[in-house]
Short mmCIF file of C-alpha atoms in Angstrom, two decimals:
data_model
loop_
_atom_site.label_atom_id
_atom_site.label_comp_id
_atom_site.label_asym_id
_atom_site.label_seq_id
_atom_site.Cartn_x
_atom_site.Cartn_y
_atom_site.Cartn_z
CA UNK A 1 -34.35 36.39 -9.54
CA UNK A 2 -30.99 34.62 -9.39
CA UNK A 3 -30.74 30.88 -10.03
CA UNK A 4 -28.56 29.13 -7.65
CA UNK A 5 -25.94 26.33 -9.42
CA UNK A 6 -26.57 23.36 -9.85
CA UNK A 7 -25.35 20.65 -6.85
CA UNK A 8 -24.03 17.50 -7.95
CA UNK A 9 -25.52 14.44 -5.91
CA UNK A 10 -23.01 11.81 -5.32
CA UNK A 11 -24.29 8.27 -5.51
CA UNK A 12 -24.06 6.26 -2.13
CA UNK A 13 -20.62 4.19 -1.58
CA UNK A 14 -21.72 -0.02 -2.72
CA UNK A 15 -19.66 -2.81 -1.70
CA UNK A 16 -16.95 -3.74 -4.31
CA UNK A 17 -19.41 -6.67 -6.03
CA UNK A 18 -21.72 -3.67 -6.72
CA UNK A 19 -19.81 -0.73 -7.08
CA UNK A 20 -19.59 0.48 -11.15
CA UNK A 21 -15.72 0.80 -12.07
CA UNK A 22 -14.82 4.19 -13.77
CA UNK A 23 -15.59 4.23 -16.75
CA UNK A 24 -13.07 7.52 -17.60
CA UNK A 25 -9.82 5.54 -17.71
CA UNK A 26 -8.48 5.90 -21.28
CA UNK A 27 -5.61 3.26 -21.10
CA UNK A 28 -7.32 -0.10 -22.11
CA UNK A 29 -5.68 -2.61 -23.69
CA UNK A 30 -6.48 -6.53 -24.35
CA UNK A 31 -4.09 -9.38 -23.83
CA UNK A 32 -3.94 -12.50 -26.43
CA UNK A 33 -6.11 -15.00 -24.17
CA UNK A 34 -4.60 -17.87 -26.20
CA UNK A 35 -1.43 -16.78 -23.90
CA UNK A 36 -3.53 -16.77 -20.39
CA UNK A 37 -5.06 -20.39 -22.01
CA UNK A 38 -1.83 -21.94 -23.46
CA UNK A 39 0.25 -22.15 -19.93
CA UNK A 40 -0.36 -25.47 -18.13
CA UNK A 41 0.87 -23.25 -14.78
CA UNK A 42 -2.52 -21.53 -14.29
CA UNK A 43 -4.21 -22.92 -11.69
CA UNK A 44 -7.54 -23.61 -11.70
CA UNK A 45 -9.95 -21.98 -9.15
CA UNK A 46 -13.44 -21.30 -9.19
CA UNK A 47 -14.46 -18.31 -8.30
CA UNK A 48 -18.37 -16.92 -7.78
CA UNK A 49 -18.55 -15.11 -11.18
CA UNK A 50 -19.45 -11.48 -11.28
CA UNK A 51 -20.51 -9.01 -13.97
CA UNK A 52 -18.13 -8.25 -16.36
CA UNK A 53 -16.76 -4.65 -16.13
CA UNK A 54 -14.41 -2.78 -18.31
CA UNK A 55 -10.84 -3.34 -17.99
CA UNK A 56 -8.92 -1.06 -16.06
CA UNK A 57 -5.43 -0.09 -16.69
CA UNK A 58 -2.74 -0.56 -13.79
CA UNK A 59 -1.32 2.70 -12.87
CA UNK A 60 2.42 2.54 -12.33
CA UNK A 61 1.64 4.26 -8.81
CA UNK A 62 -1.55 4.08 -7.93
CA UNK A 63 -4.81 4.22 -9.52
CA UNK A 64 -5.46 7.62 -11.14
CA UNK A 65 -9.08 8.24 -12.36
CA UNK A 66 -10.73 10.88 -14.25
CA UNK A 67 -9.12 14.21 -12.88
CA UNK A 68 -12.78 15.93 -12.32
CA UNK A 69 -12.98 18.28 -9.40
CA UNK A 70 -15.07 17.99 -6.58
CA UNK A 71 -15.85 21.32 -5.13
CA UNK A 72 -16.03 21.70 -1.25
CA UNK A 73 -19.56 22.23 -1.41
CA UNK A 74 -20.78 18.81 -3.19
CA UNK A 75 -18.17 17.06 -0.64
CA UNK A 76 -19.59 18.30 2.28
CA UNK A 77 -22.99 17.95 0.70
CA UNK A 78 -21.84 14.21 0.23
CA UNK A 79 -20.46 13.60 3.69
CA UNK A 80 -23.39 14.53 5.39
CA UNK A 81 -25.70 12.25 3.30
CA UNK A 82 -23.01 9.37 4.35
CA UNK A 83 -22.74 10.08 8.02
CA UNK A 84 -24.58 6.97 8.80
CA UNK A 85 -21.44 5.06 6.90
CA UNK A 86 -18.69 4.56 8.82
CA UNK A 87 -15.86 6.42 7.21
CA UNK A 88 -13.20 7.26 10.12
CA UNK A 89 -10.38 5.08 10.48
CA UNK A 90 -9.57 1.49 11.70
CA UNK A 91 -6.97 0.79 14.31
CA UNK A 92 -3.92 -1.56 12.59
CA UNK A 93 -4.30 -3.85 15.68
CA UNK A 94 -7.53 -5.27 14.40
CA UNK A 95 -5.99 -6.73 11.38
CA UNK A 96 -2.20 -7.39 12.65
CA UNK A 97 -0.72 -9.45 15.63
CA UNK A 98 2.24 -6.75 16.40
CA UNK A 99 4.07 -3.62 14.96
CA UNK A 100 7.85 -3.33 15.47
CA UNK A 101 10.17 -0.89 14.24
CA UNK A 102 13.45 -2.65 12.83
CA UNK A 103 16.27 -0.28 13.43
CA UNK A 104 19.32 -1.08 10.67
CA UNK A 105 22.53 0.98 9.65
CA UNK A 106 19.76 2.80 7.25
CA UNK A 107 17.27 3.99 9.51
CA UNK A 108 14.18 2.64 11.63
CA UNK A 109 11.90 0.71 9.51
CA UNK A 110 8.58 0.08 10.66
CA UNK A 111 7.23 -3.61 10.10
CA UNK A 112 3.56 -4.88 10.92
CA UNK A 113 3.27 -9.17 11.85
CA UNK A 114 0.55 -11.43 11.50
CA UNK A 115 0.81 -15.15 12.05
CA UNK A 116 3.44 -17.35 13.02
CA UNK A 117 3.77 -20.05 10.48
CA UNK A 118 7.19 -21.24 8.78
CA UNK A 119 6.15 -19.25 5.44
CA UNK A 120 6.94 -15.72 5.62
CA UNK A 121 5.80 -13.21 2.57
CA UNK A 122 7.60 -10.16 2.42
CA UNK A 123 5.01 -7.38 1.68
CA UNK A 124 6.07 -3.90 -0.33
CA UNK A 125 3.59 -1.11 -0.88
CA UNK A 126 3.10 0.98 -3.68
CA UNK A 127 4.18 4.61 -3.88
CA UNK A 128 2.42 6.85 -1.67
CA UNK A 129 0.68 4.32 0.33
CA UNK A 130 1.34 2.60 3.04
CA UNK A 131 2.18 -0.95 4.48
CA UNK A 132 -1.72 -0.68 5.53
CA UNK A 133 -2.78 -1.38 2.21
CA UNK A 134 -2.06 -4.88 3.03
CA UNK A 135 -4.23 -5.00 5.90
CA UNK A 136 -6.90 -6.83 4.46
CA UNK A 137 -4.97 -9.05 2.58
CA UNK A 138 -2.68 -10.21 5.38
CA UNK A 139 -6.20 -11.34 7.51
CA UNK A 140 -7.51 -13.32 4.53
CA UNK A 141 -3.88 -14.70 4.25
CA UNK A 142 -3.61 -16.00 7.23
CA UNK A 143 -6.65 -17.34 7.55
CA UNK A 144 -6.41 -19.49 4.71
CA UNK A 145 -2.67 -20.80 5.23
CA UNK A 146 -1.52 -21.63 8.48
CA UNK A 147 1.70 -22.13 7.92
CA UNK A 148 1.81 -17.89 6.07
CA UNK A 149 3.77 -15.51 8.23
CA UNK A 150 3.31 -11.87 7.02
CA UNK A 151 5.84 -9.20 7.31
CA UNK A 152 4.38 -6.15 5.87
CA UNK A 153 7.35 -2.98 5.58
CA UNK A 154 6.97 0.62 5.25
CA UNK A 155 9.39 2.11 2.58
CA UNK A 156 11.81 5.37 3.71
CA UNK A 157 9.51 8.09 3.47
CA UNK A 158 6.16 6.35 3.58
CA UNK A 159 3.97 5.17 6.76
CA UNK A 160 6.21 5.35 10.46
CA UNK A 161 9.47 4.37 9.03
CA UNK A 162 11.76 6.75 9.44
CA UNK A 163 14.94 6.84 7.02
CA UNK A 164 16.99 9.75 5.91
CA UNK A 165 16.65 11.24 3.49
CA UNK A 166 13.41 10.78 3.25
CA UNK A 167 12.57 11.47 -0.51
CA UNK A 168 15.28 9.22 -1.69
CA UNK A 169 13.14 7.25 -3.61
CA UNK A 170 15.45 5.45 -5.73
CA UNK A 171 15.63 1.93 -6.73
CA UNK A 172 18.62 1.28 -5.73
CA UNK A 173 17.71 2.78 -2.28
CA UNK A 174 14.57 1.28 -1.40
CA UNK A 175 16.29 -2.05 -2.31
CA UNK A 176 19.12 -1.46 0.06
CA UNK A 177 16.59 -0.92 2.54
CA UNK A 178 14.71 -3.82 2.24
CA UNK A 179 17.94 -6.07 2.08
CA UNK A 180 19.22 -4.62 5.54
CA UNK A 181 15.61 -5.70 7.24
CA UNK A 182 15.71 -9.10 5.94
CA UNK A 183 19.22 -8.91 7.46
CA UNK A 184 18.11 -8.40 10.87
CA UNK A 185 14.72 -10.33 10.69
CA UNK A 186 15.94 -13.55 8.73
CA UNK A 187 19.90 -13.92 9.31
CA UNK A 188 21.10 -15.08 12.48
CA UNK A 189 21.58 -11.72 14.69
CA UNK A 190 24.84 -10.78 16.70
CA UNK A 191 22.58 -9.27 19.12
CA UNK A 192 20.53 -11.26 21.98
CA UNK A 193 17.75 -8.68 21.95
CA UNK A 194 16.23 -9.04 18.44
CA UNK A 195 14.10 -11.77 17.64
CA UNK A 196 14.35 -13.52 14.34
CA UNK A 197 11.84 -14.68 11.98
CA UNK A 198 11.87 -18.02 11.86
CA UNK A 199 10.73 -19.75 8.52
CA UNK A 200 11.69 -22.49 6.06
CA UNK A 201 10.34 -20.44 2.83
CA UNK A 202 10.93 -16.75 2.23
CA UNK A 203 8.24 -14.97 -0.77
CA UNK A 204 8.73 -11.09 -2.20
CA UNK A 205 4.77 -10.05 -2.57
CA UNK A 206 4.85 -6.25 -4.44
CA UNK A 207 2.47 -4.16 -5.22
CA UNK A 208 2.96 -1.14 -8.22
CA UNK A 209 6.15 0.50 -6.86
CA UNK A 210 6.74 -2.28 -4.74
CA UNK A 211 6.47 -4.90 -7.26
CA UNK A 212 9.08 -3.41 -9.04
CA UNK A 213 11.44 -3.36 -6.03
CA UNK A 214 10.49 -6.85 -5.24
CA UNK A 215 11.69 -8.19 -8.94
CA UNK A 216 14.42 -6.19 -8.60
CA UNK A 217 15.48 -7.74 -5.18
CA UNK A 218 14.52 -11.64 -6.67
CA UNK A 219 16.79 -10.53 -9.10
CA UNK A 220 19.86 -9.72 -7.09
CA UNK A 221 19.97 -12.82 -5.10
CA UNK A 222 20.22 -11.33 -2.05
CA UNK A 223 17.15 -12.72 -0.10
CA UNK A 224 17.86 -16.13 1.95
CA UNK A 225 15.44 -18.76 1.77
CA UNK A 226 13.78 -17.31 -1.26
CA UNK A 227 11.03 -19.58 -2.51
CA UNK A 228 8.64 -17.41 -5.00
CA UNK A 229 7.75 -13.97 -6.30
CA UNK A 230 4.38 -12.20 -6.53
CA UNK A 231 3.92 -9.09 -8.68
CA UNK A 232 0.66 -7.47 -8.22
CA UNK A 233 -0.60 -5.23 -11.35
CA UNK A 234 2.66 -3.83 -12.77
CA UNK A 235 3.96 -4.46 -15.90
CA UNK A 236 6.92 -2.33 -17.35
CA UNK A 237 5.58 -1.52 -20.81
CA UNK A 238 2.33 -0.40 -19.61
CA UNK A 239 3.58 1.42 -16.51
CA UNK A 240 6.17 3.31 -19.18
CA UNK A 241 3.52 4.17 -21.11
CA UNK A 242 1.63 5.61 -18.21
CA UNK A 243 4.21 7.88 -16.54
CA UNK A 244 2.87 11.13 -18.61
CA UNK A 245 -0.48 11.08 -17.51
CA UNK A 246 0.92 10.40 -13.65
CA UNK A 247 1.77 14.10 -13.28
CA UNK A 248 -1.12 15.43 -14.18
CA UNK A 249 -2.98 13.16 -11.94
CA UNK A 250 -0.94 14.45 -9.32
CA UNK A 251 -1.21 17.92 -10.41
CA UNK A 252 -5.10 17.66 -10.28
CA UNK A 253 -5.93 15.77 -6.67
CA UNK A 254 -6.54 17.31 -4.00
CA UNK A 255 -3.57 18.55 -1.75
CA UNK A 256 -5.64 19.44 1.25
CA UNK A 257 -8.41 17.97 3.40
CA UNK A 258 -10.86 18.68 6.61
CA UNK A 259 -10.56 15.32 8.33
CA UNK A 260 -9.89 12.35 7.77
CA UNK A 261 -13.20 10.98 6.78
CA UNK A 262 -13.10 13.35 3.79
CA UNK A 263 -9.70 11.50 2.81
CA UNK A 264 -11.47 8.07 2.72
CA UNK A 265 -14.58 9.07 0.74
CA UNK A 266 -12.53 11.09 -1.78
CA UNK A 267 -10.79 7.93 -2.15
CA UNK A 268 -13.33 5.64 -2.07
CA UNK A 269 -15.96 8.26 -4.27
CA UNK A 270 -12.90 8.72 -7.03
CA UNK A 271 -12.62 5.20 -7.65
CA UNK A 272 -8.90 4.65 -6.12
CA UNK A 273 -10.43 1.83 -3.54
CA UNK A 274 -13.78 -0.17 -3.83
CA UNK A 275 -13.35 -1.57 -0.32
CA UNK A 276 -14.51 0.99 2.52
CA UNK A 277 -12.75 -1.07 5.25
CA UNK A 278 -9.55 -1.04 3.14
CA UNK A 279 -9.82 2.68 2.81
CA UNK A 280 -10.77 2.79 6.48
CA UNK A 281 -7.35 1.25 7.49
CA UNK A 282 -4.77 2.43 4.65
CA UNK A 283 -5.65 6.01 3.72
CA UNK A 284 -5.23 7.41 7.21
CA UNK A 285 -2.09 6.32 7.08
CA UNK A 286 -1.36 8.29 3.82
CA UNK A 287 -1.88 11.90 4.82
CA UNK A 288 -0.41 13.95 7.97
CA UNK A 289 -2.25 16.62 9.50
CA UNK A 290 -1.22 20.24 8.74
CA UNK A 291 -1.80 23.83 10.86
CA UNK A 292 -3.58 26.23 8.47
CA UNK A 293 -2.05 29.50 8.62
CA UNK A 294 -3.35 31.79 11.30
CA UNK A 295 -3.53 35.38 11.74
CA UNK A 296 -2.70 34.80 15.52
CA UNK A 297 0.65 33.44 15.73
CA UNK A 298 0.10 33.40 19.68
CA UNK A 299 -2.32 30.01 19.02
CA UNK A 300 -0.26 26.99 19.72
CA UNK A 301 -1.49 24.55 17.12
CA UNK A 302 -3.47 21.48 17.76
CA UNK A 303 -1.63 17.60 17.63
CA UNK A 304 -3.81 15.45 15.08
CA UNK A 305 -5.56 13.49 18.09
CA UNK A 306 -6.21 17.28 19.84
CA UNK A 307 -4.06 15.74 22.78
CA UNK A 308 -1.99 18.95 23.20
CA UNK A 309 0.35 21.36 21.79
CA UNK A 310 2.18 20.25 17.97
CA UNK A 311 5.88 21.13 18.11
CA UNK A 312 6.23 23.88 15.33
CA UNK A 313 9.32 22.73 14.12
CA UNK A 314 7.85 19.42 13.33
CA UNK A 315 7.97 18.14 9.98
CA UNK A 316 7.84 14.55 10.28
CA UNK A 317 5.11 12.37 11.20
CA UNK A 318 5.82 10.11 14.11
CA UNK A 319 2.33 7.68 15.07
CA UNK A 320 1.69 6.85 18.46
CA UNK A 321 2.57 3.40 19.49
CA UNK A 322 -0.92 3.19 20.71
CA UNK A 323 -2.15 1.48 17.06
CA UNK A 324 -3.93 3.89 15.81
CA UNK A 325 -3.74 6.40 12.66
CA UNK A 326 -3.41 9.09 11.68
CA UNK A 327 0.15 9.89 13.39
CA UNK A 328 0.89 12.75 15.14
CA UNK A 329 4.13 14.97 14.58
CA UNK A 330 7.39 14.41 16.08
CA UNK A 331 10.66 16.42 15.64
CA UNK A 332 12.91 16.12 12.18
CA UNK A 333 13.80 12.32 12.24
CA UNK A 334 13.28 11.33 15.58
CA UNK A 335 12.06 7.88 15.79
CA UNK A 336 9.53 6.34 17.52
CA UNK A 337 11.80 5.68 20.79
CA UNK A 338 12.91 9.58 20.84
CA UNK A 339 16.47 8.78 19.00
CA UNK A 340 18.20 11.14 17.00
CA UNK A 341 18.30 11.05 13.39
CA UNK A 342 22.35 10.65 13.97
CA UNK A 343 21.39 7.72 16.52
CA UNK A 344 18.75 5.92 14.46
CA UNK A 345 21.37 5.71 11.68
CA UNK A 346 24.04 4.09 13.82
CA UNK A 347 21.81 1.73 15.55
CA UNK A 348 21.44 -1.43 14.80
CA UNK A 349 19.29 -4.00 15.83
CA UNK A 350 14.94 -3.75 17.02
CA UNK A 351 12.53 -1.81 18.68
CA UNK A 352 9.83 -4.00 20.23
CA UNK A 353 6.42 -1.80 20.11
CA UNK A 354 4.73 -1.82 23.36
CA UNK A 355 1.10 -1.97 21.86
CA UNK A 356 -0.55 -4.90 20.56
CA UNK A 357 -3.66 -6.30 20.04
CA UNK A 358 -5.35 -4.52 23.17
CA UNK A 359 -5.13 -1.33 22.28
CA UNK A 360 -8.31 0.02 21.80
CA UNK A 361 -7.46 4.25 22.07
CA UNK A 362 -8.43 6.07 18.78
CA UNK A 363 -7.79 9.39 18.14
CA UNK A 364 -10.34 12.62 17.68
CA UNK A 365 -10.75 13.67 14.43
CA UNK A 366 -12.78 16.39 12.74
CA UNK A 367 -16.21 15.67 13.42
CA UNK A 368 -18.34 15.49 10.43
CA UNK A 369 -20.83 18.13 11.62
CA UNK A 370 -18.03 20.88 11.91
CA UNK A 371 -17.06 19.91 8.04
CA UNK A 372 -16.79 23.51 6.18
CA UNK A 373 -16.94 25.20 9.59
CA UNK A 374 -14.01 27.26 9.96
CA UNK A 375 -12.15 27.79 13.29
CA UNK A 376 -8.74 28.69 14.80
CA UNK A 377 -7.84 25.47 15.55
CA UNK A 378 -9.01 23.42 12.90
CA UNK A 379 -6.28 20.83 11.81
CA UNK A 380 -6.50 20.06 7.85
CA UNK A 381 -4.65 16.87 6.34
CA UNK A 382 -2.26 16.41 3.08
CA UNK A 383 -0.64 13.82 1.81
CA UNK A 384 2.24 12.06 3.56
CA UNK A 385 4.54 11.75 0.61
CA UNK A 386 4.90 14.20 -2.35
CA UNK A 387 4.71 11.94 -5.17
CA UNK A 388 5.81 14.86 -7.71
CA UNK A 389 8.90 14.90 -5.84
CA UNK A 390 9.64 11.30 -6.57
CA UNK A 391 9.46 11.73 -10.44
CA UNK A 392 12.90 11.55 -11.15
CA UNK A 393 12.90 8.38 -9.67
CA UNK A 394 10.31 6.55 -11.33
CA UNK A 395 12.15 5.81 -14.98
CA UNK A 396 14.26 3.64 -12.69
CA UNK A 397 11.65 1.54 -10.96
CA UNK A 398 10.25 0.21 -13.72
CA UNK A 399 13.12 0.48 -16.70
CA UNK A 400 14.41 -3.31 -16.64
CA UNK A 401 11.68 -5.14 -15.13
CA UNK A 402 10.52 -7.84 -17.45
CA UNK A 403 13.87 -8.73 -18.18
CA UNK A 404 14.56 -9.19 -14.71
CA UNK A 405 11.46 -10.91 -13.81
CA UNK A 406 12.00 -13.48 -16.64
CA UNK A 407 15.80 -13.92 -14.85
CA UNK A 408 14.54 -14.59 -11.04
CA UNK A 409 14.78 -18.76 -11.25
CA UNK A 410 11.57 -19.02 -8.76
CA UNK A 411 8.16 -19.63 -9.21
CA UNK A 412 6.90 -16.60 -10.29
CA UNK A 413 2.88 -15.15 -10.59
CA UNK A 414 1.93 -12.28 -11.95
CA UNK A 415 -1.55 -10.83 -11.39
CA UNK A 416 -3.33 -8.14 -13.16
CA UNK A 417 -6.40 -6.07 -12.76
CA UNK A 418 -8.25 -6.00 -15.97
CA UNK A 419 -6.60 -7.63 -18.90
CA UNK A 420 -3.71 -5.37 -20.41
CA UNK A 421 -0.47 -5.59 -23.12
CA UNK A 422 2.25 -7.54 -21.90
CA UNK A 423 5.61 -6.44 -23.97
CA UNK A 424 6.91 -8.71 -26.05
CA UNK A 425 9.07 -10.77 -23.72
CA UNK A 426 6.65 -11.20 -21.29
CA UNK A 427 4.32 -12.64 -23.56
CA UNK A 428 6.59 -15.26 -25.21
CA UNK A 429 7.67 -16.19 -21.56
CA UNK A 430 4.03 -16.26 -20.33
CA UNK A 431 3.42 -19.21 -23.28
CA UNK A 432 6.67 -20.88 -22.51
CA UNK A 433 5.19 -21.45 -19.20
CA UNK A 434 7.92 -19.33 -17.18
CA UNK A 435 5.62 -17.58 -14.86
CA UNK A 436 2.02 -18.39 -14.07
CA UNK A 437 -0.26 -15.34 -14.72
CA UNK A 438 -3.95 -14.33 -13.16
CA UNK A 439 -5.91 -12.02 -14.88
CA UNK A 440 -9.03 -10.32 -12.20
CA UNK A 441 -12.01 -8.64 -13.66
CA UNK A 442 -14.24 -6.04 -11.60
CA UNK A 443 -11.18 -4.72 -9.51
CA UNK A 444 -8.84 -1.41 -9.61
CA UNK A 445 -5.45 -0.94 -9.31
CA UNK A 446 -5.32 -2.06 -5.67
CA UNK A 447 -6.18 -5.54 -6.28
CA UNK A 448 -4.95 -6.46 -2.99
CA UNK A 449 -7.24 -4.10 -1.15
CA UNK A 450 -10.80 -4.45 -3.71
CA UNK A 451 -10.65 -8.46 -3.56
CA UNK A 452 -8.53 -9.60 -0.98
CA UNK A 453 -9.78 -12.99 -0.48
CA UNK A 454 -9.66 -13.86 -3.77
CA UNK A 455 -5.87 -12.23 -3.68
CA UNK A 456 -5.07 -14.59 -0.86
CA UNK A 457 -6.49 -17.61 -2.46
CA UNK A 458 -4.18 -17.27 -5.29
CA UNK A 459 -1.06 -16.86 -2.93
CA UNK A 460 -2.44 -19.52 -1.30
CA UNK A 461 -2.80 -22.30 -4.09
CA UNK A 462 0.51 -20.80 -5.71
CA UNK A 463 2.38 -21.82 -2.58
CA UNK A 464 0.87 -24.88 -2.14
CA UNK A 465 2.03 -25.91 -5.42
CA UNK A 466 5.28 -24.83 -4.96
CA UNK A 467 5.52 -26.85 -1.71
CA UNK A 468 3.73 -29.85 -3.19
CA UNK A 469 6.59 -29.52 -6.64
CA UNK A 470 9.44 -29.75 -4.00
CA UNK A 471 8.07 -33.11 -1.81
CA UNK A 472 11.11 -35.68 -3.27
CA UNK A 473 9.54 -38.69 -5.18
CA UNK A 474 9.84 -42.13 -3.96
CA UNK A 475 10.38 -45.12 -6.28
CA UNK A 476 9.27 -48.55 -5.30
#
C-alpha cells in the first residue's frame, strides 16, 4: 500500500502584535546601546510594550526570509483554509485623497496625495515595491499631523510610472527623476495648468532603495524648502554586507502566481509583511498579470480584470485610472493618457487623474475556488520588476551613504528594525548627537507597512521638534 507525502499545514495569518518573526534570518547583529542612550536627540515616546522578538536584519531591498519552497499543493491547501480572510486587494482610493501622473522631460511619473497641510514629505519606495507600501503610513500620518502633506512617487520602472528605459535603475537616474518632479510640484510652473504643492517645509522619507536615493538627493542640495530627512532601515555597511545573499533570494522566490490572493499570502505567510491590509494594498501593485502559453494561438488572451481582449504586443503595465490594482496592460510606453513613449518624453507639465475617492470598481481576479484548476484562459501573475536585472545597479545605491548622510546639514532620523551594526562613522556621529536614531523591535524590514502608527508618531514628534527648534526666541 503506498503512503501518500506528508502535507505541510500552514499556521493561520495573526495580526502583527501576534505574529512570530522568522526565526531563519542569519544576519543579526547588536548595536552599542550606550550609543542609542548617550544622544540627548532621542525623543522620548511611550509606546505599549510588546514581547521581545529576535532582531531582524534590514535587507538592502526588501526583506528576504528563509528561501524554503512552498509547493503548489500546501499553497492551495493553505488558501482554502484562509478563504474566510480577506486576502484580495484594496483599492488606493481608500487610503489616498488623489493620484496624478506628473509628466516631466523624463517621463510620466505617477504620484499618490493625501492631505493638504503646509508640510509635505516626499515618499520613495524600496526596490521592487511600490509607492503603495506607504499606504498605511500616509493614513496614520495624516491623521496625526494636520499640517503633513504626503506625496508618495513611483520610481521608473516600478508601480504606473512610466519612464524609459525602464530598468535604468541607477542612482544617478532615479535621482534625476525625483529632482524633475519636485520641479514641477514645488517650483513655480511656466504652465497655468499644473497645480503646485504648496508648503512651507519640504522632508525626503526613504525606505531601503529609496532611502538611499533620498540621502543621496539631501545630499545634493537640490530640493527647495528642505527641512529634514528620514531613512527607514538602511544602513550602508549592513546593506553591503547583504548584497550576496540578495541573489539567491531572488533566485529562490517564486516567479509565477494564480491570482492575486496567492501573491499576498505568499507574502504575508513568508514573513516579507506582518500587516494583511498592507499586503492587501501594496503587493498587487507589485506583480502584472501574464498569458500562460497556449496550444491554441487562436485564444485571444484575457486583460487582468477579464474586461476584454490583452493587446499581445503589450509589455508594459498601464492601471486603470479607476483606483484599483492590479493594472492591466497597455502598449510599450504608452502612458496613462494614450501618449507615445516619444510624446511622454517631450511633455512637460501634469496629468490630473479623473478618479478619486469615489471610485468604488474593483477588478475580477482568480477566484479562490478555481486555484490549481487549469483552463485556457487562466491569467497567472509575476513580478512587476526583475530585481536580478537591477544588480548592477545596486553597488551604487548604497556605496557612499553614511558619508553622505552625516553631510546633509538637516535634522536627520534614522530608524531601524531590530537593532543592527552601524559602521564606524555612523556610530561616532550617532554619539555626537548628529542624527537622532529609533531602534523598533517586533517588526520586519517594512517598518513602514508592520507598525505604521508607531512609524508616523515618530515623523510626527521629529517634525514637531524641528518646528518647535526654529520658533525665534524673544528676550525681555
Amino acid at each position: 500500500m503506498s503512503s501518500k507525502p506528508p502535507v505541510a499545514v500552514f499556521p493561520p495569518h495573526q495580526d502583527a502584535k501576534d505574529r512570530p518573526s522568522s526565526d531563519s534570518i542569519t544576519f543579526q547583529a547588536k548595536v552599542l546601546h550606550h550609543a542609542i542612550e548617550s544622544s540627548s536627540s532621542a525623543v522620548p515616546l511611550n509606546f505599549p510594550t510588546q514581547a521581545p522578538e529576535p532582531a531582524v536584519m534590514p535587507h538592502p531591498i526588501m526583506f528576504a526570509p528563509s528561501a524554503s519552497v512552498v509547493h503548489k499543493s500546501d499553497a492551495d491547501a493553505h488558501l482554502h483554509r484562509t478563504r474566510g480572510n480577506k486576502l484580495s486587494p484594496l483599492p488606493w482610493t481608500k487610503f489616498f485623497d488623489k493620484r496624478r501622473h506628473i509628466k516631466t522631460n523624463r517621463g510620466s511619473f505617477c504620484i499618490y496625495e493625501l492631505g493638504e497641510g503646509t508640510t509635505a514629505f516626499i515618499l520613495l519606495h524600496g526596490g521592487g515595491m511600490s509607492a503603495l507600501s506607504f499606504a498605511m503610513f500616509a493614513r496614520e500620518l495624516c491623521a496625526r499631523d494636520t499640517s503633513a502633506r504626503v506625496i508618495a512617487i513611483d520610481f521608473r520602472g516600478h508601480g504606473q510610472t512610466i519612464a524609459l528605459p525602464q530598468d535604468d535603475l541607477s542612482k544617478e537616474t532615479l535621482c534625476n527623476d525625483v529632482v524633475s518632479v519636485l520641479d514641477v510640484l514645488l517650483n513655480l510652473p511656466s504652465s497655468a495648468d499644473v497645480e503646485p504643492i504648496d508648503c512651507d517645509a519640504v522632508y525626503l522619507v526613504g525606505h531601503s532603495m529609496g532611502g538611499a536615493i533620498a540621502v543621496h538627493l539631501a545630499s545634493m542640495d537640490v530640493v527647495p524648502k528642505f527641512a529634514g530627512l528620514v531613512v527607514v532601515d538602511v544602513v550602508e555597511g549592513t546593506a553591503m554586507d547583504s548584497l550576496p545573499a540578495m541573489e539567491g533570494f531572488l533566485k529562490t522566490r517564486p516567479k509565477r502566481f494564480r491570482s492575486v490572493e496567492e501573491v499576498v499570502d505568499w507574502t504575508l505567510h513568508t514573513g516579507q509583511l506582518r500587516s494583511r491590509m498592507s499586503a492587501r494594498v501594496s503587493v498587487p501593485d507589485q506583480v502584472v498579470p501574464v498569458e500562460p502559453p497556449s496550444a491554441d494561438a487562436t485564444t485571444p488572451a484575457l486583460s487582468a480584470t477579464g474586461d476584454g481582449p490583452m493587446d499581445a504586443t503589450a509589455s508594459v503595465p498601464v492601471a486603470k485610472d479607476d483606483g484599483t490594482t492590479p493594472s492591466v496592460y497597455g502598449h510599450v510606453g504608452a502612458a496613462c493618457d494614450g501618449t507615445t513613449p516619444q510624446e511622454t518624453s517631450r511633455a512637460i507639465g501634469h496629468d490630473q487623474d479623473s478618479c478619486h475617492k469615489d471610485a468604488s470598481h474593483v477588478p475580477r481576479t482568480t477566484a479562490l475556488s478555481t486555484i490549481g484548476a487549469v483552463s485556457p484562459h487562466h491569467v497567472e501573475y509575476t513580478w512587476r520588476v526583475d530585481l536580478q536585472r537591477s544588480e548592477q545597479y545596486w553597488h551604487g545605491w548604497f556605496h557612499g551613504m553614511s558619508a553622505a548622510f552625516l553631510t546633509v546639514t538637516v535634522p536627520k532620523l534614522l530608524i531601524l528594525a531590530g537593532i543592527t551594526t552601524l559602521d564606524v562613522d555612523l556610530t561616532v556621529g550617532q554619539m555626537q548627537g548628529k542624527f537622532q536614531m529609533q531602534v523598533l523591535q517586533g517588526v520586519g524590514h517594512c517598518v513602514h507597512e508592520d507598525s505604521p502608527a508607531q512609524v508616523a508618531e515618530l515623523l510626527k514628534t521629529f517634525t514637531a521638534r524641528n518646528r518647535a527648534s526654529k520658533v525665534p526666541v524673544v528676550l525681555k
